[in-house]
Amino acid sequence: MSGELRLLLRSELGALAKLHAQCFPVDPWTVRDFMELLAIRGASGHLATSPDTGIVAFILDLIGPDDAEILTIGVAPGARRRGLARALIADLSKRARQRGARRVLLEVAADNKAAISLYSSVGFILLGERPGYYKSPSGRADALIFGLSLSREVDHP
Ligand SMILES: CC(C)(COP(=O)(O)OP(=O)(O)OC[C@H]1O[C@@H](n2cnc3c(N)ncnc32)[C@H](O)[C@@H]1OP(=O)(O)O)[C@@H](O)C(=O)NCCC(=O)NCCS
């Protein structure tokens, strides 16, 4: 696995959509969804790749003048618990800080224990809740809103 994170290429959107579907089987995003998001000013995608299996981790984010937002983040099931998500968040924090943003915001399903544990481990704090925000196998799930202050560095593995 390459330790390098790099910018997503347009030619990789099909492979990205496949990995996104593995990470989010209830509400996968299409190539068109990705294209529409990446057309927004300040949006970009970054990847970790492996020579054997291609894309193993991704983050799509939106960096604005004050706040950055994680639009989606995922790691292939076989590559989890190796620090890839933490590295992607550290990289976003660095890019956002360089562009003057002061916070990173995100929404996460209230029952997504792995993601909540990840965000808490890098310093995000709970800011609020959006009831019934997500599709879920049982209907709708609540979203939690987390924020990370960029006044300090995120620990990098
Ligand atoms: C959540 C997700 C992105 C984490 O990716 P990852 O690369 O495995 O995370 P990391 O290896 O960087 O983990 C960093 C820390 O997060 C926490 N963490 C990550 N996965 C965890 C899990 N399954 N259970 C408990 N804590 C977890 C731990 O504190 C971990 O540190 P440690 O391994 O030293 O204990 C990954 O599980 C995933 O893709 N899930 C499906 C998609 C998803 O839910 N995305 C987030 C939507 S908001």
CSV table of C-alpha atoms and ligand atoms in Angstrom, one decimal:
chain,number,residue,atom,x,y,z
A,1,MET,CA,0.0,0.0,0.0
A,2,SER,CA,1.3,3.4,-0.9
A,3,GLY,CA,1.7,5.8,2.1
A,4,GLU,CA,1.1,8.7,-0.3
A,5,LEU,CA,-2.3,10.3,-0.4
A,6,ARG,CA,-3.1,11.8,-3.8
A,7,LEU,CA,-5.7,13.7,-5.7
A,8,LEU,CA,-8.6,11.7,-7.2
A,9,LEU,CA,-8.5,11.6,-11.1
A,10,ARG,CA,-11.7,11.9,-13.1
A,11,SER,CA,-10.8,8.5,-14.7
A,12,GLU,CA,-11.1,6.9,-11.3
A,13,LEU,CA,-14.7,7.8,-10.5
A,14,GLY,CA,-16.1,4.4,-11.6
A,15,ALA,CA,-13.7,2.6,-9.2
A,16,LEU,CA,-14.5,5.1,-6.5
A,17,ALA,CA,-18.2,4.5,-6.9
A,18,LYS,CA,-17.6,0.7,-6.4
A,19,LEU,CA,-15.6,1.2,-3.2
A,20,HIS,CA,-18.2,3.8,-2.0
A,21,ALA,CA,-20.9,1.1,-2.5
A,22,GLN,CA,-18.9,-1.3,-0.4
A,23,CYS,CA,-18.5,1.3,2.4
A,24,PHE,CA,-22.1,2.6,2.2
A,25,PRO,CA,-24.3,-0.3,0.8
A,26,VAL,CA,-27.6,1.4,1.9
A,27,ASP,CA,-27.0,4.7,0.0
A,28,PRO,CA,-24.2,4.3,-2.5
A,29,TRP,CA,-23.3,7.3,-4.7
A,30,THR,CA,-23.1,7.1,-8.5
A,31,VAL,CA,-20.4,8.5,-10.8
A,32,ARG,CA,-22.8,11.3,-11.6
A,33,ASP,CA,-23.2,12.1,-7.9
A,34,PHE,CA,-19.4,12.3,-7.6
A,35,MET,CA,-19.2,14.5,-10.7
A,36,GLU,CA,-21.8,16.9,-9.4
A,37,LEU,CA,-20.1,17.2,-6.0
A,38,LEU,CA,-16.7,17.7,-7.4
A,39,ALA,CA,-18.0,20.5,-9.6
A,40,ILE,CA,-18.7,22.6,-6.5
A,41,ARG,CA,-16.1,25.3,-5.9
A,42,GLY,CA,-13.7,24.1,-3.1
A,43,ALA,CA,-14.6,20.4,-3.5
A,44,SER,CA,-11.9,17.8,-4.1
A,45,GLY,CA,-11.3,14.1,-3.6
A,46,HIS,CA,-8.1,12.4,-2.3
A,47,LEU,CA,-7.2,8.7,-2.2
A,48,ALA,CA,-4.9,6.1,-0.8
A,49,THR,CA,-4.1,3.4,-3.3
A,50,SER,CA,-2.5,0.0,-3.4
A,51,PRO,CA,-0.6,-1.4,-6.4
A,52,ASP,CA,-2.6,-4.7,-6.0
A,53,THR,CA,-6.1,-3.5,-5.4
A,54,GLY,CA,-6.3,0.1,-6.6
A,55,ILE,CA,-8.2,2.6,-4.4
A,56,VAL,CA,-8.3,1.5,-0.8
A,57,ALA,CA,-9.4,4.7,0.9
A,58,PHE,CA,-11.0,8.0,-0.1
A,59,ILE,CA,-12.2,11.4,1.2
A,60,LEU,CA,-14.2,14.0,-0.6
A,61,ASP,CA,-14.3,17.4,1.1
A,62,LEU,CA,-15.3,20.9,0.6
A,63,ILE,CA,-13.0,23.7,1.8
A,64,GLY,CA,-14.7,27.1,2.3
A,65,PRO,CA,-13.3,30.4,3.7
A,66,ASP,CA,-14.3,29.5,7.3
A,67,ASP,CA,-15.3,25.9,7.5
A,68,ALA,CA,-14.2,22.7,5.7
A,69,GLU,CA,-16.6,19.8,5.4
A,70,ILE,CA,-16.1,16.1,5.0
A,71,LEU,CA,-18.6,15.0,2.4
A,72,THR,CA,-17.7,11.4,2.5
A,73,ILE,CA,-14.9,9.2,3.8
A,74,GLY,CA,-14.4,5.4,3.5
A,75,VAL,CA,-11.8,2.7,3.7
A,76,ALA,CA,-11.9,-0.7,1.9
A,77,PRO,CA,-12.9,-3.4,4.5
A,78,GLY,CA,-9.6,-5.2,4.0
A,79,ALA,CA,-7.6,-2.1,4.7
A,80,ARG,CA,-9.3,-0.8,7.9
A,81,ARG,CA,-7.6,-0.2,11.3
A,82,ARG,CA,-4.3,0.8,9.6
A,83,GLY,CA,-4.7,4.5,10.2
A,84,LEU,CA,-5.8,5.4,6.6
A,85,ALA,CA,-8.9,7.4,7.7
A,86,ARG,CA,-6.9,9.2,10.3
A,87,ALA,CA,-4.3,10.1,7.7
A,88,LEU,CA,-7.0,11.3,5.3
A,89,ILE,CA,-8.4,13.6,8.0
A,90,ALA,CA,-5.0,14.9,8.9
A,91,ASP,CA,-4.3,15.7,5.3
A,92,LEU,CA,-7.6,17.5,4.9
A,93,SER,CA,-6.9,19.5,8.1
A,94,LYS,CA,-3.6,20.6,6.7
A,95,ARG,CA,-5.1,21.6,3.4
A,96,ALA,CA,-8.0,23.4,5.1
A,97,ARG,CA,-5.7,25.2,7.5
A,98,GLN,CA,-3.5,26.3,4.6
A,99,ARG,CA,-6.5,27.9,3.0
A,100,GLY,CA,-7.5,29.7,6.2
A,101,ALA,CA,-10.4,27.5,7.3
A,102,ARG,CA,-10.9,27.3,11.1
A,103,ARG,CA,-13.1,24.2,11.5
A,104,VAL,CA,-13.8,20.9,9.9
A,105,LEU,CA,-17.5,19.8,10.1
A,106,LEU,CA,-19.2,16.5,9.2
A,107,GLU,CA,-22.3,14.5,9.7
A,108,VAL,CA,-22.3,10.9,10.8
A,109,ALA,CA,-25.1,8.4,11.4
A,110,ALA,CA,-25.7,8.1,15.1
A,111,ASP,CA,-25.3,4.3,15.0
A,112,ASN,CA,-22.0,4.4,13.2
A,113,LYS,CA,-19.8,3.4,16.1
A,114,ALA,CA,-16.5,3.0,14.1
A,115,ALA,CA,-16.8,6.4,12.5
A,116,ILE,CA,-17.8,8.2,15.8
A,117,SER,CA,-14.8,6.5,17.5
A,118,LEU,CA,-12.5,7.7,14.7
A,119,TYR,CA,-13.7,11.3,14.8
A,120,SER,CA,-13.5,11.4,18.6
A,121,SER,CA,-10.0,10.0,18.5
A,122,VAL,CA,-8.8,12.9,16.3
A,123,GLY,CA,-10.4,15.6,18.4
A,124,PHE,CA,-13.9,16.2,16.9
A,125,ILE,CA,-16.6,17.2,19.3
A,126,LEU,CA,-20.3,16.8,19.1
A,127,LEU,CA,-22.1,20.0,18.0
A,128,GLY,CA,-25.7,18.9,17.3
A,129,GLU,CA,-28.1,16.4,15.8
A,130,ARG,CA,-30.3,16.1,12.7
A,131,PRO,CA,-33.2,13.6,13.4
A,132,GLY,CA,-34.0,11.2,10.6
A,133,TYR,CA,-31.4,12.6,8.3
A,134,TYR,CA,-30.1,9.3,6.8
A,135,LYS,CA,-31.6,6.3,5.0
A,136,SER,CA,-31.1,3.2,7.0
A,137,PRO,CA,-32.1,-0.5,6.6
A,138,SER,CA,-34.9,0.1,9.2
A,139,GLY,CA,-36.1,3.4,7.7
A,140,ARG,CA,-34.3,6.6,8.8
A,141,ALA,CA,-31.4,7.2,11.1
A,142,ASP,CA,-30.4,10.3,13.0
A,143,ALA,CA,-27.3,12.3,12.1
A,144,LEU,CA,-24.8,13.7,14.5
A,145,ILE,CA,-22.9,16.8,13.6
A,146,PHE,CA,-19.3,16.9,14.7
A,147,GLY,CA,-16.7,19.7,14.4
A,148,LEU,CA,-12.9,19.9,14.7
A,149,SER,CA,-11.2,23.1,15.6
A,150,LEU,CA,-8.1,23.6,13.3
A,151,SER,CA,-6.2,25.6,15.9
A,152,ARG,CA,-4.2,22.5,16.7
A,153,GLU,CA,-2.5,19.7,14.6
A,154,VAL,CA,-4.3,16.4,14.1
A,155,ASP,CA,-2.1,13.5,15.2
A,156,HIS,CA,-0.6,11.8,12.2
A,157,PRO,CA,0.3,8.1,12.3
B,1,LIG,C1,-15.0,4.6,9.7
B,1,LIG,C2,-13.8,4.2,8.8
B,1,LIG,C3,-13.7,5.3,7.7
B,1,LIG,C4,-12.5,4.1,9.6
B,1,LIG,O1,-11.4,3.9,8.7
B,1,LIG,P1,-10.1,3.2,9.2
B,1,LIG,O2,-9.0,3.5,8.2
B,1,LIG,O3,-10.3,1.8,9.6
B,1,LIG,O4,-9.8,4.1,10.6
B,1,LIG,P2,-8.3,4.3,11.2
B,1,LIG,O5,-7.5,3.0,11.1
B,1,LIG,O6,-7.7,5.5,10.8
B,1,LIG,O7,-8.7,4.4,12.8
B,1,LIG,C5,-8.4,5.5,13.6
B,1,LIG,C6,-9.1,5.3,14.9
B,1,LIG,O8,-10.5,5.3,14.8
B,1,LIG,C7,-11.1,4.4,15.7
B,1,LIG,N1,-11.7,3.3,15.0
B,1,LIG,C8,-11.7,3.1,13.6
B,1,LIG,N2,-12.5,2.0,13.4
B,1,LIG,C9,-13.0,1.5,14.5
B,1,LIG,C10,-13.9,0.5,14.9
B,1,LIG,N3,-14.3,-0.4,13.9
B,1,LIG,N4,-14.2,0.3,16.1
B,1,LIG,C11,-13.8,1.2,17.1
B,1,LIG,N5,-12.9,2.2,16.8
B,1,LIG,C12,-12.6,2.4,15.6
B,1,LIG,C13,-10.0,3.9,16.6
B,1,LIG,O9,-9.8,4.8,17.6
B,1,LIG,C14,-8.8,4.0,15.6
B,1,LIG,O10,-7.6,4.0,16.2
B,1,LIG,P3,-6.8,2.6,16.6
B,1,LIG,O11,-6.9,1.7,15.5
B,1,LIG,O12,-5.4,3.1,16.9
B,1,LIG,O13,-7.6,2.1,17.8
B,1,LIG,C15,-14.1,2.8,8.1
B,1,LIG,O14,-14.5,1.9,9.1
B,1,LIG,C16,-15.1,2.8,7.0
B,1,LIG,O15,-14.8,3.1,5.9
B,1,LIG,N6,-16.4,2.6,7.4
B,1,LIG,C17,-17.5,2.6,6.4
B,1,LIG,C18,-17.8,4.0,5.9
B,1,LIG,C19,-18.1,4.9,7.0
B,1,LIG,O16,-18.8,4.6,7.9
B,1,LIG,N7,-17.5,6.2,6.8
B,1,LIG,C20,-17.8,7.3,7.7
B,1,LIG,C21,-19.1,7.9,7.5
B,1,LIG,S1,-19.4,9.3,8.4
